[in-house]
Structure formats: C-alpha cells, structure tokens
C-alpha cells in the first residue's frame, strides 16, 4: 500500500513538473522605439511614445508601461500602461500618450512585463 502511495506521489510530482517546464509565456523585447512631443491646447505638452515589441516566447499578453521622466529632477512625471496580446514570433506596435509640463525636458522609459 505504501509503495502505491509513493508511486502515485512521484507520478503527480512528475506531471506537475512537466507542466511547469512547458513552452511558457511571452518573452517580449523592444526592437524599436521613438517619441515625439507636441503642444495640445487642452492638455499642454504631450509626448507620443511609440514602441515595436517583438515576442520571442509563447503566445500571451504583455503589459507595456511607458514613463515620462523629468531629466533635471529624475522623477516620473507621467506613467501609462496597456496590455497587448502578442502571438509567438510576432511584433506589435504600441503608442501611448504621456503628459508633461511646458518648459521642462523629459526622457522616456519603456518597461515590459
């Protein structure tokens, strides 16, 4: 009886381990990025940040977060996220708009999860 329990326990561990070592989820990376700035009458200074995301992993959703960072003081002025579905081996273009203050200089950062 104890051998049967041991064998069943080992079989369960192997099945669970095999599931964890499957093809996995997406493995995204930024292959191209750019930003343009413009003045909007309703919003003030706006940055359009663009990224081309390549998925080198399995199909799945990727959270793309873009941050507008004040160059002088180093703080995040604005942050926007979007979830995009990217099939394996495909690329997706993502464009988000971030708000800044007129008279300030900004850099941007793109994070993928």
PDB file of C-alpha atoms in Angstrom:
ATOM      1  CA  UNK A   1       0.000   0.000   0.000  1.00  0.00           C
ATOM      2  CA  UNK A   2       2.769   2.454   0.893  1.00  0.00           C
ATOM      3  CA  UNK A   3       4.554   1.664  -2.409  1.00  0.00           C
ATOM      4  CA  UNK A   4       1.400   2.573  -4.350  1.00  0.00           C
ATOM      5  CA  UNK A   5       1.129   5.888  -2.492  1.00  0.00           C
ATOM      6  CA  UNK A   6       4.803   6.597  -3.140  1.00  0.00           C
ATOM      7  CA  UNK A   7       4.446   5.786  -6.855  1.00  0.00           C
ATOM      8  CA  UNK A   8       1.313   7.936  -7.159  1.00  0.00           C
ATOM      9  CA  UNK A   9       3.081  10.772  -5.340  1.00  0.00           C
ATOM     10  CA  UNK A  10       6.099  10.576  -7.665  1.00  0.00           C
ATOM     11  CA  UNK A  11       3.828  10.460 -10.716  1.00  0.00           C
ATOM     12  CA  UNK A  12       1.996  13.577  -9.510  1.00  0.00           C
ATOM     13  CA  UNK A  13       5.301  15.417  -8.991  1.00  0.00           C
ATOM     14  CA  UNK A  14       6.464  14.478 -12.495  1.00  0.00           C
ATOM     15  CA  UNK A  15       3.205  15.640 -14.081  1.00  0.00           C
ATOM     16  CA  UNK A  16       3.308  18.971 -12.230  1.00  0.00           C
ATOM     17  CA  UNK A  17       6.982  19.467 -13.088  1.00  0.00           C
ATOM     18  CA  UNK A  18       6.348  18.770 -16.765  1.00  0.00           C
ATOM     19  CA  UNK A  19       3.606  21.406 -16.787  1.00  0.00           C
ATOM     20  CA  UNK A  20       5.978  23.999 -15.317  1.00  0.00           C
ATOM     21  CA  UNK A  21       8.588  23.294 -17.979  1.00  0.00           C
ATOM     22  CA  UNK A  22       6.198  23.755 -20.900  1.00  0.00           C
ATOM     23  CA  UNK A  23       6.593  26.344 -23.653  1.00  0.00           C
ATOM     24  CA  UNK A  24       5.960  29.193 -21.185  1.00  0.00           C
ATOM     25  CA  UNK A  25       4.537  32.617 -21.807  1.00  0.00           C
ATOM     26  CA  UNK A  26       5.692  35.538 -23.859  1.00  0.00           C
ATOM     27  CA  UNK A  27       9.297  36.749 -23.887  1.00  0.00           C
ATOM     28  CA  UNK A  28       8.929  40.356 -25.088  1.00  0.00           C
ATOM     29  CA  UNK A  29      11.619  42.844 -26.052  1.00  0.00           C
ATOM     30  CA  UNK A  30      11.603  46.344 -27.517  1.00  0.00           C
ATOM     31  CA  UNK A  31      13.096  46.308 -31.029  1.00  0.00           C
ATOM     32  CA  UNK A  32      12.317  49.919 -31.955  1.00  0.00           C
ATOM     33  CA  UNK A  33      11.225  52.985 -30.014  1.00  0.00           C
ATOM     34  CA  UNK A  34      10.723  56.717 -30.504  1.00  0.00           C
ATOM     35  CA  UNK A  35       8.966  59.716 -29.015  1.00  0.00           C
ATOM     36  CA  UNK A  36       7.571  62.935 -30.426  1.00  0.00           C
ATOM     37  CA  UNK A  37       6.447  65.937 -28.459  1.00  0.00           C
ATOM     38  CA  UNK A  38       3.676  68.354 -29.280  1.00  0.00           C
ATOM     39  CA  UNK A  39       1.651  71.119 -27.669  1.00  0.00           C
ATOM     40  CA  UNK A  40      -2.054  70.470 -27.157  1.00  0.00           C
ATOM     41  CA  UNK A  41      -4.438  73.318 -26.307  1.00  0.00           C
ATOM     42  CA  UNK A  42      -6.399  71.076 -23.950  1.00  0.00           C
ATOM     43  CA  UNK A  43      -3.532  69.052 -22.418  1.00  0.00           C
ATOM     44  CA  UNK A  44      -0.414  71.218 -22.697  1.00  0.00           C
ATOM     45  CA  UNK A  45       2.832  69.401 -23.537  1.00  0.00           C
ATOM     46  CA  UNK A  46       2.214  65.830 -24.714  1.00  0.00           C
ATOM     47  CA  UNK A  47       4.635  63.100 -25.717  1.00  0.00           C
ATOM     48  CA  UNK A  48       3.614  60.300 -28.064  1.00  0.00           C
ATOM     49  CA  UNK A  49       5.838  57.350 -27.196  1.00  0.00           C
ATOM     50  CA  UNK A  50       5.981  54.511 -29.731  1.00  0.00           C
ATOM     51  CA  UNK A  51       7.461  51.039 -29.394  1.00  0.00           C
ATOM     52  CA  UNK A  52       7.659  47.937 -31.544  1.00  0.00           C
ATOM     53  CA  UNK A  53       7.535  44.876 -29.288  1.00  0.00           C
ATOM     54  CA  UNK A  54       8.893  41.502 -30.506  1.00  0.00           C
ATOM     55  CA  UNK A  55       7.668  38.343 -28.763  1.00  0.00           C
ATOM     56  CA  UNK A  56      10.408  35.706 -28.718  1.00  0.00           C
ATOM     57  CA  UNK A  57       8.400  33.392 -26.414  1.00  0.00           C
ATOM     58  CA  UNK A  58       4.969  31.790 -26.395  1.00  0.00           C
ATOM     59  CA  UNK A  59       1.628  33.450 -27.167  1.00  0.00           C
ATOM     60  CA  UNK A  60       0.314  35.728 -24.454  1.00  0.00           C
ATOM     61  CA  UNK A  61      -0.440  39.122 -23.019  1.00  0.00           C
ATOM     62  CA  UNK A  62       2.282  41.680 -22.355  1.00  0.00           C
ATOM     63  CA  UNK A  63       1.905  44.749 -20.141  1.00  0.00           C
ATOM     64  CA  UNK A  64       3.672  47.707 -21.750  1.00  0.00           C
ATOM     65  CA  UNK A  65       4.395  50.580 -19.350  1.00  0.00           C
ATOM     66  CA  UNK A  66       5.756  53.884 -20.627  1.00  0.00           C
ATOM     67  CA  UNK A  67       7.114  56.518 -18.257  1.00  0.00           C
ATOM     68  CA  UNK A  68       7.918  60.172 -18.830  1.00  0.00           C
ATOM     69  CA  UNK A  69      10.871  61.115 -16.615  1.00  0.00           C
ATOM     70  CA  UNK A  70      11.893  64.675 -15.740  1.00  0.00           C
ATOM     71  CA  UNK A  71      15.517  64.944 -16.928  1.00  0.00           C
ATOM     72  CA  UNK A  72      16.567  67.531 -14.331  1.00  0.00           C
ATOM     73  CA  UNK A  73      14.926  66.116 -11.197  1.00  0.00           C
ATOM     74  CA  UNK A  74      14.651  62.423 -12.167  1.00  0.00           C
ATOM     75  CA  UNK A  75      11.045  61.874 -11.064  1.00  0.00           C
ATOM     76  CA  UNK A  76       8.335  60.171 -13.118  1.00  0.00           C
ATOM     77  CA  UNK A  77       6.032  62.925 -14.433  1.00  0.00           C
ATOM     78  CA  UNK A  78       3.515  60.586 -16.090  1.00  0.00           C
ATOM     79  CA  UNK A  79       3.065  56.837 -16.500  1.00  0.00           C
ATOM     80  CA  UNK A  80       0.680  54.914 -18.767  1.00  0.00           C
ATOM     81  CA  UNK A  81       0.233  51.159 -19.250  1.00  0.00           C
ATOM     82  CA  UNK A  82      -1.527  48.999 -21.821  1.00  0.00           C
ATOM     83  CA  UNK A  83      -1.970  45.249 -22.119  1.00  0.00           C
ATOM     84  CA  UNK A  84      -1.426  43.833 -25.609  1.00  0.00           C
ATOM     85  CA  UNK A  85      -1.745  40.271 -26.853  1.00  0.00           C
ATOM     86  CA  UNK A  86       1.236  39.189 -28.960  1.00  0.00           C
ATOM     87  CA  UNK A  87       1.408  35.788 -30.687  1.00  0.00           C
ATOM     88  CA  UNK A  88       4.696  33.900 -30.613  1.00  0.00           C
ATOM     89  CA  UNK A  89       7.252  35.266 -33.083  1.00  0.00           C
ATOM     90  CA  UNK A  90       5.126  38.326 -33.912  1.00  0.00           C
ATOM     91  CA  UNK A  91       5.656  42.049 -33.363  1.00  0.00           C
ATOM     92  CA  UNK A  92       3.168  44.639 -32.173  1.00  0.00           C
ATOM     93  CA  UNK A  93       3.350  48.439 -32.402  1.00  0.00           C
ATOM     94  CA  UNK A  94       2.247  50.232 -29.228  1.00  0.00           C
ATOM     95  CA  UNK A  95       1.718  54.003 -28.999  1.00  0.00           C
ATOM     96  CA  UNK A  96       0.784  55.797 -25.788  1.00  0.00           C
ATOM     97  CA  UNK A  97       0.423  59.489 -24.953  1.00  0.00           C
ATOM     98  CA  UNK A  98       2.010  60.967 -21.833  1.00  0.00           C
ATOM     99  CA  UNK A  99       1.560  64.443 -20.343  1.00  0.00           C
ATOM    100  CA  UNK A 100       4.419  66.783 -19.466  1.00  0.00           C
ATOM    101  CA  UNK A 101       4.850  70.383 -18.355  1.00  0.00           C
ATOM    102  CA  UNK A 102       5.795  73.121 -20.798  1.00  0.00           C
ATOM    103  CA  UNK A 103       9.342  74.358 -20.149  1.00  0.00           C
ATOM    104  CA  UNK A 104      10.641  71.007 -18.830  1.00  0.00           C
ATOM    105  CA  UNK A 105      12.808  68.434 -20.590  1.00  0.00           C
ATOM    106  CA  UNK A 106      11.876  64.762 -20.410  1.00  0.00           C
ATOM    107  CA  UNK A 107      13.226  61.343 -21.211  1.00  0.00           C
ATOM    108  CA  UNK A 108      11.082  58.229 -21.544  1.00  0.00           C
ATOM    109  CA  UNK A 109      11.380  54.647 -20.395  1.00  0.00           C
ATOM    110  CA  UNK A 110       9.566  51.536 -21.659  1.00  0.00           C
ATOM    111  CA  UNK A 111       9.038  48.509 -19.391  1.00  0.00           C
ATOM    112  CA  UNK A 112       7.606  45.117 -20.395  1.00  0.00           C
ATOM    113  CA  UNK A 113       6.010  42.533 -18.099  1.00  0.00           C
TER     114      UNK A 113
END
